[in-house]
Amino acid sequence: MADRPSPFCCPPPLYPKEPGRDSQEMQQKPDLVIVNTEVVTTDTARPSAQAVAVAVGRILAVGVNADIRRLAGHDTQEIDGQGLTLLPGFIDSHIHLLSLARNTQELDCRPDKAPSVAAIAHLVFERARIVPPGEWVRCFGYDDLALDERRHPNRHDLDEISPRHQVRLDHRSGHATVLNSLGLRMAGITAETPDPVEGVIERDSNGEPTGVLFEMSAFLSHRVENGRTRNKMQQGVAAANRLLLSYGITSLQDAGPGNGLERWQAFQELIDSGKIQPRVTMMAGSGRLKDLSDAGFSFGSGDANLRLGHVKIMLTMTTGALNPSLEELRDIATGASQAGFPVAVHCVEQEAVAAAAQVISELAPMPPGVPPHRIEHCSECPPEVLDVVRRSGAAVVTQPGFIYWNGPSYRANVAESLQPHLYPIGALVAAGINAAFGSDAPVINPNPWTAIHSAATRQDYKTQTFPESNGSVRVSVQSALRMYTLSGAEVEGTAQNKGSIAPGKLADMILVDANPLKVGTDELKDVKAKMTMVGGQVVWEGQ
C-alpha cells in the first residue's frame, strides 16, 4: 500500500448481520469489498458485475453493489472504485524478469535512442566517462536492421572510445551480443576459441573474432563478471517490479533457457523479501532439468508465489540449420516429457515452428492436470505451418506487441509475402489453438495495452496497419483480454486459481481508467492502471 492515503478507500461500512442468513458468505466475512466498478471478469459464467468481495487473499463473491455490501462485517475494508473498470490481473506468459531488471540499470541503445553505429559509439563514450575504469559498460536494445549502416556494430567501433572499459552491447532480441576487444579478452575469446555448442563467434577473413557473438549469453554468463554490484541488482529488481505492477501484471512466466536451481533460489529470496510481488512461474532450462529433478523438483513444484513450469527448449536457425537438430530436439523433448514436464519450445522461423510442432505431435500424452506443450513465439506462421501447429495439439504463447513496436522494421526487412503471417493471432484462434500473450521483455516494453491494441488493430506505433490476410489475423478486444489473463493461466496450468474474477480464485485484480470493451480500439494503447492488487493487497497505485 502506498504511504499516502488511497483515493479509493473509505472507513469500513457498518452493516448489521442479517438474521436468518446461513450462507457461506455470512459464515466468512470478507476482509475487503470493492464496489462501484465495471467488473470485466473474463468468466463466461458471469461476464460482468459491479462489485467483488475478498477474503484471505481469494475472491469470496462477485455481484452487484448491494449484495456484496451485505456480506461486509465490522472489520471489512471497502474500496470505492469510483466507476473505474476492474479486470483480472494480467499474466505475462513469456518474460525474462532478471534481464528486465538488469536493463533498468543499463545504457539504452534502442533505435529511437541510437539510430546508427556512430550514435551507439557516442552513447558508450559518454557512459564510459562516468563508469570507473575496469568496470563493464553494459548496453542493450540495438537492432542491426534498424541502424543506418544496416549491420551489427563490432569491436573496432567500440575500442577507440572505450579503451579502459569492457563493453557489452546486447541485441534487442537477446540472441546477439557485441564485445569490444577488452571484453573479448575478459571472456577468454580469441582466434583459437572454438564456437560453443549452442553459439557462433563471428570472425573476419583472418579468423579473428569481430566482437559479434550469436546465442552466447549462457557462455558469457559463466565467463565474465557482469559488472553489476549487488546494490545495482537490487535497484534493478525494484524498478522492474514497479514497472510490471504499474502495468497491472500480477503474474509472469519467466522463460530463461538457463533457469535452474540457482535461479530458483534467487527468485525465492527476492519473493520472500518482497522485492518481487507478481507471482512467478519459472520455466526450467532444458540443460538444468536434471539438477532440478535430482533436487526433488517436479512440474508444478512450489506454491502460488513461485512454482516450476514447462521445460524451455531453444530451437534456432542462427547457422541456417536447425539447432539443435530435429533428432536432438526429439531426444530433449522426450526426456522432459518422460520426466513429467511439458515443453515450451522457442521457435521464430517457420522452419523451426514446423519442426517443434512435429516433435510435439510425437510426444506421449501428458498426465491429467498437466497443461499442453507450448510453442513460444510462433513468429512466422503461414497457413501450411499453422496446420502443423494445429494438429500437434500445442498451445502457442506469442507476442503481438512485436507488431506494435517492430512493425516498421518488419515492413522494411521481411519478405512481403510473409508479412501477413507474422504473429497471426486471429488465424491461431480460428484454427482452435489456445493462444496466450507475453511480452518477451526486455526485448520490448512489457506494457500489455500496446499488445492488446495491436492484436485488435494490427497497427504499429506509427499507426500504420501491418499487412494481413483477409483480416484473419486480428482478434476482438475481448479475445485479446482473455489471452492476457485466463489463457495465460490455462497454458501454465493454473486456471483453477488465476485468470478471471470468479469465486475461489486468487484476488489478483487491477483497476483501470477505461473499460476496454467500450472504448474505441485506437484508445486501447492509452488505457492506464490506477491500482494493482495481488492476493487482495494493494501493491501499487497510480495518480
PDB file of N, CA and C in Angstrom, residues 25 55 102 116 123 150 156 159 197 224 226 230 232 236 291 312 350 364 380 385 395 450 480:
ATOM      1  N   GLU A  25     -21.260 -17.061   2.620  1.00  0.00           N
ATOM      2  CA  GLU A  25     -20.794 -15.688   2.696  1.00  0.00           C
ATOM      3  C   GLU A  25     -20.990 -15.110   4.094  1.00  0.00           C
ATOM      4  N   ALA A  55     -11.705 -12.460   0.660  1.00  0.00           N
ATOM      5  CA  ALA A  55     -11.406 -12.978   1.995  1.00  0.00           C
ATOM      6  C   ALA A  55     -10.156 -13.841   1.921  1.00  0.00           C
ATOM      7  N   ARG A 102      17.964  -5.996 -15.080  1.00  0.00           N
ATOM      8  CA  ARG A 102      19.299  -5.542 -15.462  1.00  0.00           C
ATOM      9  C   ARG A 102      19.212  -4.346 -16.407  1.00  0.00           C
ATOM     10  N   SER A 116      22.207   4.802 -35.317  1.00  0.00           N
ATOM     11  CA  SER A 116      23.364   4.440 -36.132  1.00  0.00           C
ATOM     12  C   SER A 116      24.456   3.862 -35.251  1.00  0.00           C
ATOM     13  N   LEU A 123      27.063   7.191 -27.370  1.00  0.00           N
ATOM     14  CA  LEU A 123      26.439   6.893 -26.084  1.00  0.00           C
ATOM     15  C   LEU A 123      27.387   6.113 -25.179  1.00  0.00           C
ATOM     16  N   ARG A 150      22.849  -0.643 -41.282  1.00  0.00           N
ATOM     17  CA  ARG A 150      22.236  -1.955 -41.502  1.00  0.00           C
ATOM     18  C   ARG A 150      23.249  -3.089 -41.288  1.00  0.00           C
ATOM     19  N   HIS A 156      35.811  -3.029 -33.333  1.00  0.00           N
ATOM     20  CA  HIS A 156      36.560  -1.862 -33.805  1.00  0.00           C
ATOM     21  C   HIS A 156      35.763  -0.574 -33.604  1.00  0.00           C
ATOM     22  N   ASP A 159      36.319   0.030 -29.641  1.00  0.00           N
ATOM     23  CA  ASP A 159      37.618   0.040 -28.967  1.00  0.00           C
ATOM     24  C   ASP A 159      38.159   1.431 -28.695  1.00  0.00           C
ATOM     25  N   VAL A 197      28.871 -25.016 -28.256  1.00  0.00           N
ATOM     26  CA  VAL A 197      27.887 -25.919 -28.860  1.00  0.00           C
ATOM     27  C   VAL A 197      26.673 -25.163 -29.369  1.00  0.00           C
ATOM     28  N   VAL A 224      32.381 -14.188 -17.655  1.00  0.00           N
ATOM     29  CA  VAL A 224      32.724 -12.800 -17.362  1.00  0.00           C
ATOM     30  C   VAL A 224      31.925 -12.277 -16.183  1.00  0.00           C
ATOM     31  N   ASN A 226      29.588  -9.714 -14.714  1.00  0.00           N
ATOM     32  CA  ASN A 226      28.586  -8.914 -15.424  1.00  0.00           C
ATOM     33  C   ASN A 226      28.604  -7.438 -15.034  1.00  0.00           C
ATOM     34  N   ARG A 230      25.789  -5.853  -6.134  1.00  0.00           N
ATOM     35  CA  ARG A 230      24.555  -6.354  -5.538  1.00  0.00           C
ATOM     36  C   ARG A 230      23.537  -5.225  -5.388  1.00  0.00           C
ATOM     37  N   LYS A 232      23.216  -2.589  -7.316  1.00  0.00           N
ATOM     38  CA  LYS A 232      22.626  -2.296  -8.618  1.00  0.00           C
ATOM     39  C   LYS A 232      21.579  -3.337  -8.982  1.00  0.00           C
ATOM     40  N   GLY A 236      17.702  -2.670  -9.724  1.00  0.00           N
ATOM     41  CA  GLY A 236      17.080  -3.095 -10.966  1.00  0.00           C
ATOM     42  C   GLY A 236      15.833  -3.931 -10.736  1.00  0.00           C
ATOM     43  N   ASP A 291      19.373 -31.340 -12.751  1.00  0.00           N
ATOM     44  CA  ASP A 291      19.701 -30.802 -11.429  1.00  0.00           C
ATOM     45  C   ASP A 291      18.434 -30.545 -10.620  1.00  0.00           C
ATOM     46  N   LYS A 312      11.992 -25.253 -20.887  1.00  0.00           N
ATOM     47  CA  LYS A 312      12.272 -24.356 -22.008  1.00  0.00           C
ATOM     48  C   LYS A 312      13.354 -24.961 -22.905  1.00  0.00           C
ATOM     49  N   GLN A 350       9.740 -20.082 -39.570  1.00  0.00           N
ATOM     50  CA  GLN A 350       8.697 -21.048 -39.891  1.00  0.00           C
ATOM     51  C   GLN A 350       9.233 -22.478 -39.915  1.00  0.00           C
ATOM     52  N   ALA A 364       4.241 -38.514 -26.109  1.00  0.00           N
ATOM     53  CA  ALA A 364       3.139 -39.210 -25.445  1.00  0.00           C
ATOM     54  C   ALA A 364       2.265 -38.203 -24.707  1.00  0.00           C
ATOM     55  N   GLU A 380       6.725 -16.675 -37.384  1.00  0.00           N
ATOM     56  CA  GLU A 380       6.389 -16.866 -38.786  1.00  0.00           C
ATOM     57  C   GLU A 380       5.474 -18.081 -38.892  1.00  0.00           C
ATOM     58  N   VAL A 385       2.166 -24.062 -42.146  1.00  0.00           N
ATOM     59  CA  VAL A 385       2.774 -24.275 -40.829  1.00  0.00           C
ATOM     60  C   VAL A 385       1.701 -24.237 -39.747  1.00  0.00           C
ATOM     61  N   ALA A 395      -0.229 -25.532 -27.399  1.00  0.00           N
ATOM     62  CA  ALA A 395      -0.656 -24.153 -27.196  1.00  0.00           C
ATOM     63  C   ALA A 395       0.429 -23.242 -27.767  1.00  0.00           C
ATOM     64  N   THR A 450      -0.400  -1.970 -25.327  1.00  0.00           N
ATOM     65  CA  THR A 450       0.041  -1.813 -26.707  1.00  0.00           C
ATOM     66  C   THR A 450      -0.111  -3.137 -27.456  1.00  0.00           C
ATOM     67  N   ALA A 480      -8.511 -10.663 -26.969  1.00  0.00           N
ATOM     68  CA  ALA A 480      -7.174 -10.213 -26.587  1.00  0.00           C
ATOM     69  C   ALA A 480      -7.030 -10.125 -25.078  1.00  0.00           C
TER      70      ALA A 480
END
